[in-house]
Tab-separated table of C-alpha atoms and ligand atoms in Angstrom:
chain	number	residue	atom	x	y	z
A	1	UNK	CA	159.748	76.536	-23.735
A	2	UNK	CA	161.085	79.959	-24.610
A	3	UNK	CA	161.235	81.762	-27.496
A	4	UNK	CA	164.221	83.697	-27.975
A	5	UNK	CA	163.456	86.126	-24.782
A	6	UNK	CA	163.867	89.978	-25.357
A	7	UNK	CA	165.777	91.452	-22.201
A	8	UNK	CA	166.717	94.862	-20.879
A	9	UNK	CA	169.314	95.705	-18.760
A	10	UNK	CA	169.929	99.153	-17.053
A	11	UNK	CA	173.267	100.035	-15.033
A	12	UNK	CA	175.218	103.271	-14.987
A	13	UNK	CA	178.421	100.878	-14.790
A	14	UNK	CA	179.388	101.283	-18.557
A	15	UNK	CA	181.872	97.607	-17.820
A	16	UNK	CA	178.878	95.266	-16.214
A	17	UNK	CA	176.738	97.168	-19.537
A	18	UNK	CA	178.871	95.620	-21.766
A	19	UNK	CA	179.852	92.487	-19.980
A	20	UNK	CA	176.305	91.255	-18.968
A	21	UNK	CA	174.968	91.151	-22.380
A	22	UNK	CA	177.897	88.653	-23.250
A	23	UNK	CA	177.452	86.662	-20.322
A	24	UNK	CA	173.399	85.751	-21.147
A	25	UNK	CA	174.035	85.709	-24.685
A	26	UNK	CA	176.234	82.940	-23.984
A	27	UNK	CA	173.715	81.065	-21.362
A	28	UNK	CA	170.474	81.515	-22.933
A	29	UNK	CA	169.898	80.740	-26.230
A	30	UNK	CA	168.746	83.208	-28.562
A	31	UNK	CA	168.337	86.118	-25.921
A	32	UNK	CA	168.428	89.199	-27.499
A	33	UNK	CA	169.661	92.005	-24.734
A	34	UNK	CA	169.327	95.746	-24.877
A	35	UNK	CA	171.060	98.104	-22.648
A	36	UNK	CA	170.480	101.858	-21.260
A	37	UNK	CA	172.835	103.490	-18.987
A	38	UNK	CA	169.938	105.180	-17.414
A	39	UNK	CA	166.446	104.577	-15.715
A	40	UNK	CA	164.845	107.445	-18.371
A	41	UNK	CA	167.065	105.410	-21.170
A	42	UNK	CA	165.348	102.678	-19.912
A	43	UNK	CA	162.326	104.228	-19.782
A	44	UNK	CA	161.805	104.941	-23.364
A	45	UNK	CA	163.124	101.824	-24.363
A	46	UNK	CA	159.931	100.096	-22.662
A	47	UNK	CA	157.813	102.623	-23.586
A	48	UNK	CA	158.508	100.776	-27.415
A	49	UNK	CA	159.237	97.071	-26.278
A	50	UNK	CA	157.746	94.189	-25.205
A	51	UNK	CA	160.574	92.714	-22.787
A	52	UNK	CA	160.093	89.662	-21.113
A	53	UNK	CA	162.010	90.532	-18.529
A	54	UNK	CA	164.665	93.859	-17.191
A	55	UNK	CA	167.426	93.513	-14.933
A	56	UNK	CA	168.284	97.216	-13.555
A	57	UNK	CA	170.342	98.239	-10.903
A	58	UNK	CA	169.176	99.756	-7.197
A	59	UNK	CA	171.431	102.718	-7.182
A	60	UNK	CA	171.917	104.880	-10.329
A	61	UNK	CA	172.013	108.547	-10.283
A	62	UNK	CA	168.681	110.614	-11.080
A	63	UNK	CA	165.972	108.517	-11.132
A	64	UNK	CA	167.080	105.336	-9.149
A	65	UNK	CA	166.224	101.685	-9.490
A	66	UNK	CA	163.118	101.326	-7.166
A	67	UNK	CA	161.690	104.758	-8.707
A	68	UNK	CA	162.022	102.726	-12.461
A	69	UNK	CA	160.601	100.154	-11.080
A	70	UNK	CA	157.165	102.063	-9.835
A	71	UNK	CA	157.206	103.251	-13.516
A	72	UNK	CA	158.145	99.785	-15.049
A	73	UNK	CA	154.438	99.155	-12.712
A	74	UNK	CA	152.876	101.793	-14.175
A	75	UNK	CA	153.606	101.362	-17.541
A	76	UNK	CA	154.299	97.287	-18.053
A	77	UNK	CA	152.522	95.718	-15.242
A	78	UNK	CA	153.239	92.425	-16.501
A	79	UNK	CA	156.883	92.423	-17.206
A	80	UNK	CA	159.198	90.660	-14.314
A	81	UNK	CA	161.667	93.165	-13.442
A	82	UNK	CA	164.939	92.085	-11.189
A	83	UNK	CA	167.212	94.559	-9.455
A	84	UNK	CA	170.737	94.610	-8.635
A	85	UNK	CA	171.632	95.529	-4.766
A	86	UNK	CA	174.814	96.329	-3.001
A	87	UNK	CA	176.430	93.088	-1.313
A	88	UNK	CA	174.451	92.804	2.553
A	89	UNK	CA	171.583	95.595	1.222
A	90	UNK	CA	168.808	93.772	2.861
A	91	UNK	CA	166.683	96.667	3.381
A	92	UNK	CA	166.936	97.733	-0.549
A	93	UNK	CA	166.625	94.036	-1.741
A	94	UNK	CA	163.239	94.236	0.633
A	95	UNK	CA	161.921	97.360	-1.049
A	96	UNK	CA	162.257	96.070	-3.805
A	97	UNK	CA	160.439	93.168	-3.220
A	98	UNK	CA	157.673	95.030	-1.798
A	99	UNK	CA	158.005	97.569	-4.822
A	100	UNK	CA	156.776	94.776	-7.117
A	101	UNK	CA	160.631	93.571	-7.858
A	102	UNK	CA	159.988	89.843	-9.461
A	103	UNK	CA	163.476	89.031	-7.586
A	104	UNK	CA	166.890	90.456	-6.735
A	105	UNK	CA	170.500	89.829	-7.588
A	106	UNK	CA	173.273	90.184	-5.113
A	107	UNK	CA	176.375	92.272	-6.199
A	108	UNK	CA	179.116	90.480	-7.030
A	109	UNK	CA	176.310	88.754	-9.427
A	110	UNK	CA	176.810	85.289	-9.904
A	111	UNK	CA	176.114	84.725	-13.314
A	112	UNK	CA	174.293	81.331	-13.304
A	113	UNK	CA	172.109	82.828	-10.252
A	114	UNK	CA	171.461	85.652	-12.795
A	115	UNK	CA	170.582	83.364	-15.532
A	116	UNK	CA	168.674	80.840	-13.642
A	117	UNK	CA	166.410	83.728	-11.947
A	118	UNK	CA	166.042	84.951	-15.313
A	119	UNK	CA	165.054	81.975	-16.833
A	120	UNK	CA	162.377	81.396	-14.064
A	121	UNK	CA	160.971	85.037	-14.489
A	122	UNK	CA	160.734	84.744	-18.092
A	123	UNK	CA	158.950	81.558	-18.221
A	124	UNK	CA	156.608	82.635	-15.156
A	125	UNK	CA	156.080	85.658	-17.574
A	126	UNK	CA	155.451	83.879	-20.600
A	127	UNK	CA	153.263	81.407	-18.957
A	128	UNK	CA	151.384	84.244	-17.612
A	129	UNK	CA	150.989	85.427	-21.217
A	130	UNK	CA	149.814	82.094	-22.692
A	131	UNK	CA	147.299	81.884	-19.512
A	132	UNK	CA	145.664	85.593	-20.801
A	133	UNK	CA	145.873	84.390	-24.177
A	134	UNK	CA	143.858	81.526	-23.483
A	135	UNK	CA	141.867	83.308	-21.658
A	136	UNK	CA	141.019	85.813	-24.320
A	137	UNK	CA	140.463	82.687	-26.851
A	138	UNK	CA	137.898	81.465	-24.139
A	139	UNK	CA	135.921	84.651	-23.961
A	140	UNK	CA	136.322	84.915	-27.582
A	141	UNK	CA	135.001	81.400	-28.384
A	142	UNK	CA	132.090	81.938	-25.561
A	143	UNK	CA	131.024	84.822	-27.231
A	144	UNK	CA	130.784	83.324	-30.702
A	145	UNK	CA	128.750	80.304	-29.235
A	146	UNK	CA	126.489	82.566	-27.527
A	147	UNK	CA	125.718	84.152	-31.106
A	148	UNK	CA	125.302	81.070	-32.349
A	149	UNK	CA	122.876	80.248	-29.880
A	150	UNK	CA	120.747	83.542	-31.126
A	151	UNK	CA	120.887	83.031	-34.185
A	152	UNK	CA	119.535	79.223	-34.094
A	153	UNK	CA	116.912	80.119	-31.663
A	154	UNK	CA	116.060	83.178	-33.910
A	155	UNK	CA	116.100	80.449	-36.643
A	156	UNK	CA	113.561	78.238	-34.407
A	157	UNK	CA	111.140	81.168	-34.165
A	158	UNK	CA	111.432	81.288	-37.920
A	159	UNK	CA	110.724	77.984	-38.116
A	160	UNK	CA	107.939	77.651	-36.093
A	161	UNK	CA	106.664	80.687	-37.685
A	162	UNK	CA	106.592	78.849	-40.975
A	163	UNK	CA	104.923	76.179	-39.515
A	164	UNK	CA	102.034	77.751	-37.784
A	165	UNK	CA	101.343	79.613	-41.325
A	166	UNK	CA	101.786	76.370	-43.258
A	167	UNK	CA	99.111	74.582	-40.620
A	168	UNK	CA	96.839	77.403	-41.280
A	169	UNK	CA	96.678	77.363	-44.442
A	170	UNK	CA	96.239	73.536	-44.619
A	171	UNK	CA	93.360	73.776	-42.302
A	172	UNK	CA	91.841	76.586	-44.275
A	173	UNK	CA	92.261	74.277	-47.654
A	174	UNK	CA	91.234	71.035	-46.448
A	175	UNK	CA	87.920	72.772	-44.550
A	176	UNK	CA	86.644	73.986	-47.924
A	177	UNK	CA	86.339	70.562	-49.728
A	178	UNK	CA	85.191	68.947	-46.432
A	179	UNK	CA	82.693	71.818	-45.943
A	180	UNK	CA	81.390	70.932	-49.204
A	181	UNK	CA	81.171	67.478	-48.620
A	182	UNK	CA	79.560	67.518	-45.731
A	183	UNK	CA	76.844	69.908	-46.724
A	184	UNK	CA	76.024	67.686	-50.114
A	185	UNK	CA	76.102	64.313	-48.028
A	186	UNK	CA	73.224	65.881	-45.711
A	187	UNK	CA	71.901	67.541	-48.568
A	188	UNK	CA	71.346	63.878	-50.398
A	189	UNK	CA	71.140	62.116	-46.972
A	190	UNK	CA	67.184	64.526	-46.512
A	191	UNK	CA	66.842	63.610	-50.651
A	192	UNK	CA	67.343	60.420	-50.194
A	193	UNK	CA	64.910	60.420	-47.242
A	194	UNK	CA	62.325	62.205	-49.653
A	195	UNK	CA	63.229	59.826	-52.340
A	196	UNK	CA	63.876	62.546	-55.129
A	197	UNK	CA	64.860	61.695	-58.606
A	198	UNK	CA	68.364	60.168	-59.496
A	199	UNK	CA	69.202	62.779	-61.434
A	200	UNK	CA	69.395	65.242	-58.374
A	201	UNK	CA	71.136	62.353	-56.522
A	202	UNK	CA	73.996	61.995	-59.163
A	203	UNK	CA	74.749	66.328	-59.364
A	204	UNK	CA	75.468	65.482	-55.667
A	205	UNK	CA	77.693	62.589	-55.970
A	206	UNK	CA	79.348	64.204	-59.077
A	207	UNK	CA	79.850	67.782	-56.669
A	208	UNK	CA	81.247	65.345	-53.606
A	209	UNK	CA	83.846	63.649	-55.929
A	210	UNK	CA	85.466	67.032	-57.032
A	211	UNK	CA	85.956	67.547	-53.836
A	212	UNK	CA	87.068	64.118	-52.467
A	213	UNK	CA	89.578	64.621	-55.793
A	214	UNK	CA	90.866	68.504	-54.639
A	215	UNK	CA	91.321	66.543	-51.037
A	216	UNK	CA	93.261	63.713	-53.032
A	217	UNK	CA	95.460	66.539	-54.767
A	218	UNK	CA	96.153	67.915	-51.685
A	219	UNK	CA	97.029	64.844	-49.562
A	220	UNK	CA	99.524	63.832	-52.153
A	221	UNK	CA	100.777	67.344	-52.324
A	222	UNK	CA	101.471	67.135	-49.351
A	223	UNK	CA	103.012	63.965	-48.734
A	224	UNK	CA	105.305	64.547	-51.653
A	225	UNK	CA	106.180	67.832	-50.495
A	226	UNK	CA	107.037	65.605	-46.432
A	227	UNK	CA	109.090	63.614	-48.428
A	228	UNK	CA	111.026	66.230	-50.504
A	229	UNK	CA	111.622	68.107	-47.086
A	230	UNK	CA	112.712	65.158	-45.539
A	231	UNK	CA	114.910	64.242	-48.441
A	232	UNK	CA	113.216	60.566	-49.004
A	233	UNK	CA	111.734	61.827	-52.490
A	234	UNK	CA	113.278	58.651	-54.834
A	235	UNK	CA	112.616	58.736	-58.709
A	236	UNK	CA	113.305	55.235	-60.556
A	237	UNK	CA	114.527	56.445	-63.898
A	238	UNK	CA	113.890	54.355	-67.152
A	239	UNK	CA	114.818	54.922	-70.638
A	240	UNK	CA	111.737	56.041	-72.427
A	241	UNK	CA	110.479	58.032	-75.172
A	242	UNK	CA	109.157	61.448	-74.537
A	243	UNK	CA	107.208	61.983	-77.719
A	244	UNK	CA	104.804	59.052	-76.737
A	245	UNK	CA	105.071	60.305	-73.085
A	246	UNK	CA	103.726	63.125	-73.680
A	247	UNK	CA	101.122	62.037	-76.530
A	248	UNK	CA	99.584	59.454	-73.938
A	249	UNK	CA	99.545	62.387	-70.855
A	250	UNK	CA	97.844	64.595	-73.302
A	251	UNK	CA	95.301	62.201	-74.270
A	252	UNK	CA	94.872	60.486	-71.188
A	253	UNK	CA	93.824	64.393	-70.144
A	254	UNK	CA	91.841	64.955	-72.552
A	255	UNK	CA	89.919	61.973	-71.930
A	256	UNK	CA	90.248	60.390	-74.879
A	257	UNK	CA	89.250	63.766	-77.235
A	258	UNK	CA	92.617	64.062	-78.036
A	259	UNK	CA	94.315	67.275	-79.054
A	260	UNK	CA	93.512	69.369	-81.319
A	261	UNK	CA	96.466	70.224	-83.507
A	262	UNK	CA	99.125	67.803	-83.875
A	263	UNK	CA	102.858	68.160	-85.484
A	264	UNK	CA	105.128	65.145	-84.777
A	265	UNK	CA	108.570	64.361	-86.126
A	266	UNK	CA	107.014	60.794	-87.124
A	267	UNK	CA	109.660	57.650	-86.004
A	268	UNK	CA	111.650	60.364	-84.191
A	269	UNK	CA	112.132	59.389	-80.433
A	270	UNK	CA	113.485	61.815	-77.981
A	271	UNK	CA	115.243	59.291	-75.448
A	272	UNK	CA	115.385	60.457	-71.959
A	273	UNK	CA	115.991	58.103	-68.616
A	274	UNK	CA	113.107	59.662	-66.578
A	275	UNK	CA	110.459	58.485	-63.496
A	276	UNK	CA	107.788	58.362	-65.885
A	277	UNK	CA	105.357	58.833	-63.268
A	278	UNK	CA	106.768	61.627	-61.807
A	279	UNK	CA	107.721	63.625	-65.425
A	280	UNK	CA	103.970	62.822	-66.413
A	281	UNK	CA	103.146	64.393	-62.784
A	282	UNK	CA	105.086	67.725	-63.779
A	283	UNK	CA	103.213	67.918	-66.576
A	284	UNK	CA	99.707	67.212	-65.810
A	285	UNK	CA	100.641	70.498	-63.197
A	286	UNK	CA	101.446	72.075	-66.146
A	287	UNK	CA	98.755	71.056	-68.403
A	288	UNK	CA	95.744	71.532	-65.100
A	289	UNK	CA	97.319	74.947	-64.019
A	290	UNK	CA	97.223	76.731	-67.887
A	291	UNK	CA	93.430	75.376	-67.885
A	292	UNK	CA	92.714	76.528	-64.712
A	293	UNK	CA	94.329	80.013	-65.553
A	294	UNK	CA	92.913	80.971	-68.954
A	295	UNK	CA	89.882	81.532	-70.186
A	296	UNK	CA	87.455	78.456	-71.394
A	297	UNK	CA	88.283	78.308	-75.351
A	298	UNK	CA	91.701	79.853	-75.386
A	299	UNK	CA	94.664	77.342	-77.034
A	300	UNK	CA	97.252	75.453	-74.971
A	301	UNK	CA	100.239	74.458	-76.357
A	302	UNK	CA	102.445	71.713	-75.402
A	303	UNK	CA	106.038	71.914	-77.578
A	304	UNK	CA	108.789	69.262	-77.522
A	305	UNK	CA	111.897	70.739	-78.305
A	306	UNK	CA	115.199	69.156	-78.822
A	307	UNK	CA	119.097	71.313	-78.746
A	308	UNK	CA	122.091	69.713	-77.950
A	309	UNK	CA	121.936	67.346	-75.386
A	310	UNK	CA	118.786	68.752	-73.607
A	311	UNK	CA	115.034	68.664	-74.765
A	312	UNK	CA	112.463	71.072	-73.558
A	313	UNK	CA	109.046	70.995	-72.791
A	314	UNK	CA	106.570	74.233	-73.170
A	315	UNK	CA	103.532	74.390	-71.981
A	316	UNK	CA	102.209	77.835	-73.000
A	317	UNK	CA	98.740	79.448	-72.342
A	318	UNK	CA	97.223	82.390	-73.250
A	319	UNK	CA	95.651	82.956	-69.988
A	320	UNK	CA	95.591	85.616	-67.000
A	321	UNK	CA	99.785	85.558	-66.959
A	322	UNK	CA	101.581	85.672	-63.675
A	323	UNK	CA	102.487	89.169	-61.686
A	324	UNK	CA	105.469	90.485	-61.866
A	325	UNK	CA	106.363	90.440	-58.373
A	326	UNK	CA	104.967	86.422	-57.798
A	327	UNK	CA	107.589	85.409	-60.261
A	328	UNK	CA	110.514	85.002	-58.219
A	329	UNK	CA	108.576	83.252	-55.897
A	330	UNK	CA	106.098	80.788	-58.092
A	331	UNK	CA	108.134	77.912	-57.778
A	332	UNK	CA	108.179	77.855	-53.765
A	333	UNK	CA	105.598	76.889	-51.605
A	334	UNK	CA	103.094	79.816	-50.508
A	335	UNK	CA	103.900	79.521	-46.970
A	336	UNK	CA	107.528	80.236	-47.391
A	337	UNK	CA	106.903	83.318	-49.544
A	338	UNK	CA	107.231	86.436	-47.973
A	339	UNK	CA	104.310	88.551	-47.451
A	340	UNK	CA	101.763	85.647	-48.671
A	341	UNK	CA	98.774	85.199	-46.671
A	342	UNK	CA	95.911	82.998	-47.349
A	343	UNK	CA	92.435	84.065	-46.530
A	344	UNK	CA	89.966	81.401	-45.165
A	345	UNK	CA	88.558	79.322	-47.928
A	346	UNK	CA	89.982	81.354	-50.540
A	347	UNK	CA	90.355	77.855	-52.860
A	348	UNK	CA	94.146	79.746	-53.614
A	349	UNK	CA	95.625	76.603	-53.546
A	350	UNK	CA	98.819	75.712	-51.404
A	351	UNK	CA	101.469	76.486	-54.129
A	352	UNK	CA	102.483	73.283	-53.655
A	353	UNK	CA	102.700	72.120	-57.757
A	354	UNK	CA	105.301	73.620	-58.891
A	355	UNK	CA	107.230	73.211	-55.741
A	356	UNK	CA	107.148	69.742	-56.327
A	357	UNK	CA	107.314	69.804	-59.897
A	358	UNK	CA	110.641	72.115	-59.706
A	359	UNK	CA	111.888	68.817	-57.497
A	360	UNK	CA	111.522	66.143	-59.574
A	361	UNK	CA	112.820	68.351	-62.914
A	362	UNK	CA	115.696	68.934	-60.909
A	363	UNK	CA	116.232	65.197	-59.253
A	364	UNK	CA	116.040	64.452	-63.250
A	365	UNK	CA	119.107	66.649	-63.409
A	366	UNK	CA	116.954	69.280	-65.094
A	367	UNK	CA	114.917	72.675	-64.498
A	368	UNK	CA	111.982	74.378	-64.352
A	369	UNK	CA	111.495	78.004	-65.789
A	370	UNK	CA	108.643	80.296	-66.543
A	371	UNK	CA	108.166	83.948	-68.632
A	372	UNK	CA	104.759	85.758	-67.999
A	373	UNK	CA	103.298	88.295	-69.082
A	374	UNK	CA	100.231	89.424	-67.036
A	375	UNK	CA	97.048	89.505	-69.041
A	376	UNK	CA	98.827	87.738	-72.170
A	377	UNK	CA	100.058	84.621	-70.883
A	378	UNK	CA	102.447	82.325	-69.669
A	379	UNK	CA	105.135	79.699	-70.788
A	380	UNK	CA	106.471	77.525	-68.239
A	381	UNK	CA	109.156	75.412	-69.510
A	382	UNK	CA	111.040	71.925	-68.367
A	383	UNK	CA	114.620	71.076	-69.576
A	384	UNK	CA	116.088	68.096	-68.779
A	385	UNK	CA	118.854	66.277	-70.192
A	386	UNK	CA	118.848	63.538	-73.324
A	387	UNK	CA	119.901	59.750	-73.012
A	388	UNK	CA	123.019	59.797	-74.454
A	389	UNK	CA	124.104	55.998	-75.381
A	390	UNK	CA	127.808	55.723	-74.361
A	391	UNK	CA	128.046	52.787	-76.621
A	392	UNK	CA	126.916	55.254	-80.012
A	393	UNK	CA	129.628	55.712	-82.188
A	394	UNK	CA	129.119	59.510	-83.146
A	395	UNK	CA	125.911	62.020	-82.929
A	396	UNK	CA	124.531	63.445	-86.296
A	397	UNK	CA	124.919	67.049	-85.971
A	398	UNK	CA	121.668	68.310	-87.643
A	399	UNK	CA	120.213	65.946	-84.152
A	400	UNK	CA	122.257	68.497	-82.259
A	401	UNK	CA	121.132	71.556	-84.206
A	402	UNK	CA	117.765	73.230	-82.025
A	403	UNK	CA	114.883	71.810	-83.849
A	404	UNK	CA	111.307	70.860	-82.826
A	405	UNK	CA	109.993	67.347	-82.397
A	406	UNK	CA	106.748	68.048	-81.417
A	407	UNK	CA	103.901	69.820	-81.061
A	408	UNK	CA	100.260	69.196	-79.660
A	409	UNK	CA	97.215	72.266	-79.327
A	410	UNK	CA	95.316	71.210	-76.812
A	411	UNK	CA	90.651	71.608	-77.004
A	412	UNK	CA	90.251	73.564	-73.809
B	1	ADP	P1	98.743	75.058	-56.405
B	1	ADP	O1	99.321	73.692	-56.261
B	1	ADP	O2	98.335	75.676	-55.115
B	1	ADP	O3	97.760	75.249	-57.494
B	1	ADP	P2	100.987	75.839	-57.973
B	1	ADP	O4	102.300	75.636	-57.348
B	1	ADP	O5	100.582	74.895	-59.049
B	1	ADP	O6	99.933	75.986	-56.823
B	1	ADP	O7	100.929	77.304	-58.556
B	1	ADP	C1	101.290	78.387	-57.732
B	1	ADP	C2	100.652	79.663	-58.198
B	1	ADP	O8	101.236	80.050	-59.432
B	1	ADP	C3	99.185	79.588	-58.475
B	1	ADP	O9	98.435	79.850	-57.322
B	1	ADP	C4	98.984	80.688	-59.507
B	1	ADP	O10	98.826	81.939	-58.862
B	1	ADP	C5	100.295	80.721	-60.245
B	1	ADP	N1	100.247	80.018	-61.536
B	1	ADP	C6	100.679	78.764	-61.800
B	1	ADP	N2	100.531	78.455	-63.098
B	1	ADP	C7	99.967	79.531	-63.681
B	1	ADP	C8	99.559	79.847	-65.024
B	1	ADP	N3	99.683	78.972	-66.032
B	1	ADP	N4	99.037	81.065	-65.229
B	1	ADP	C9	98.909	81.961	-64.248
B	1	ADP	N5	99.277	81.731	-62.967
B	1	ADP	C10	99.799	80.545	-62.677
């Protein structure tokens, strides 16, 4: 199909000038038809327009048709150009073919010959067109898919980079406990053999379940950590109370001793639809990593804290505090953060905890933060969202207003 075609016509006979243009607006729809009176006319006009096709005369004075037409070459390759010869011309209408001439017209010109060689040079030009345009969206496209194809095999190297560094430090963590255990089961293996007291016998088994427990930790890290990466992580939410959550966490970890400061809003629940399991996980982290970074005898606070329609949990310490520039990274696992390399039995951990933790706070529709101060501290603090009953009538606005509901100091 054409779209209105844009043709030129060039002919020092000032009547066919003004007669042609009639004649094709009248046969081809839309046609828009410029005229010059001269091959330099002409010229110029190219020189600024796109024309699907130009119909010029053989014999004009100055420059003549077949001299245009080496231009029209020159300048517009692609445009079909027909010429006009003399009644019997055959050697001009040849020249013109061999010039590059799409086609030529007989004088008298037969309009509907005119038209229908028109037609056919226009569409053979237009197809042409469509053909490079193609053409140019192919080599376009090509190229897009070939940087496409970098940048996911760059992606694979990452990938595999990550992995390599994740199985080394896995090997390097797992070899430590296992190390240990091997050297204490030989150790009480020879004791054994020398039948030495119990006493000795039981520091060994005590030593060889820390470390079957760090290998525990680890395993599950791990697994949790497959399944969160693989997106098959499922929490099974109940209603519960977070007060008594958290009281039985905190004395189920510290054995029994209990803490040793207590402030409770008494008969005030804080009602959230949580995987108990997994909330008590978080916070166990929480509770394990403040001991494990803070001096023996320094308090850790745990703080239930209840605004609007979320509650928060604080677990605060006044321990060794976090670097500045681990803090953007803390809650990502150490072999995605940049620059992090683990040394061989280091005992540095995996940085797996709070990965995981930051995944179930936020499958709970909550989050995770922390501020640190190095060398005063740290607070790391859940917020997730409150049960709200749909069936309660209205919400008593001092329940709304920030206020605490709880607080337990932990013996460390
Ligand atoms: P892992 O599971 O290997 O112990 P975590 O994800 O629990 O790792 O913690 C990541 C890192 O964050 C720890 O190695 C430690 O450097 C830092 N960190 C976590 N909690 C604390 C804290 N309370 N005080 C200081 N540093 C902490």
């Amino acid at each position: 199909m054409m779209n209105s075609p844009h043709i030129l016509i060039v002919d020092d006979d000032v009547a066919l000038l003004q007669a042609l243009p009639q004649a094709l607006s009248l046969r081809m729809e839309g046609a828009k038809v410029d005229t010059s009176d001269s091959a330099l006319g002409a010229l110029k006009l190219i020189g600024e327009n796109h024309y699907d096709a130009i119909v010029s005369d053989i014999k004009m004075p100055g420059m003549d048709g077949l001299a245009l037409l080496a231009n029209i070459q020159e300048l517009r390759p692609d445009t079909p150009t027909l010429l006009i010869t003399g009644h019997g011309e055959h050697n001009l209408a040849i020249q013109a073919l061999r010039g590059g001439a799409y086609d030529f017209i007989q004088k008298p010109i037969d309009r509907d010959y005119l038209v229908a060689a028109l037609n056919r040079a226009i569409q053979t030009h237009q197809l042409r067109r469509q053909v490079l345009e193609q053409q140019l969206a192919l080599e376009l496209h090509a190229r897009s898919l070939e940087d496409t194809v970098q940048k996911r095999t760059q992606e694979l190297v990452a990938a595999n980079a990550t992995k390599d560094k994740f199985l080394r430090i896995v090997s390097h963590e797992l070899k430590t406990p296992l190390t240990n255990l091997k050297a204490m089961a030989q150790l009480l293996h020879r004791q054994l053999e020398r039948a030495e007291s119990a006493e000795v016998l039981c520091k060994g088994l005590t030593n060889m379940e820390r470390s079957i427990q760090r290998m525990e930790v680890l395993v599950n890290d791990l697994l949790d950590t497959s399944l969160i990466e693989t997106n098959m992580f499922v929490v099974h939410r109940k209603r519960c109370d977070l007060v008594a959550l958290c009281r039985q966490l905190i004395d189920e970890y510290t054995a029994g001793a209990g803490p040793t400061l207590t402030f409770e809003c008494l008969g005030e629940p804080v009602e959230v639809q949580v995987d108990a399991d997994r909330i008590g996980q978080v916070i166990i982290n929480l509770l394990s990593n403040a001991r494990k970074y803070s001096p023996k005898g320094s308090p850790i606070t745990l703080t239930l804290e209840q605004a609007g329609y979320e509650c928060t949990i604080s677990i605060r310490d006044m321990g060794v505090g976090i670097p500045a520039e681990m803090q953007p990274h803390i809650f990502e696992p150490f072999y995605r953060a940049p620059g992090v390399e683990v040394q061989s039995g280091s005992n540095a951990g995996l940085g797996l905890g709070l990965y995981i933790s930051r995944k179930i706070v936020e499958r709970h529709g909550g989050h995770i933060d922390v501020q640190s101060t190095p060398g005063e501290g740290s607070i790391f603090s859940v917020v997730l969202p409150l049960f709200v009953d749909p069936t309660a009538e209205s919400t008593d606005a001092a329940k709304l207003a920030p206020h605490t509901q709880a607080q337990w100091a932990i013996a460390h």
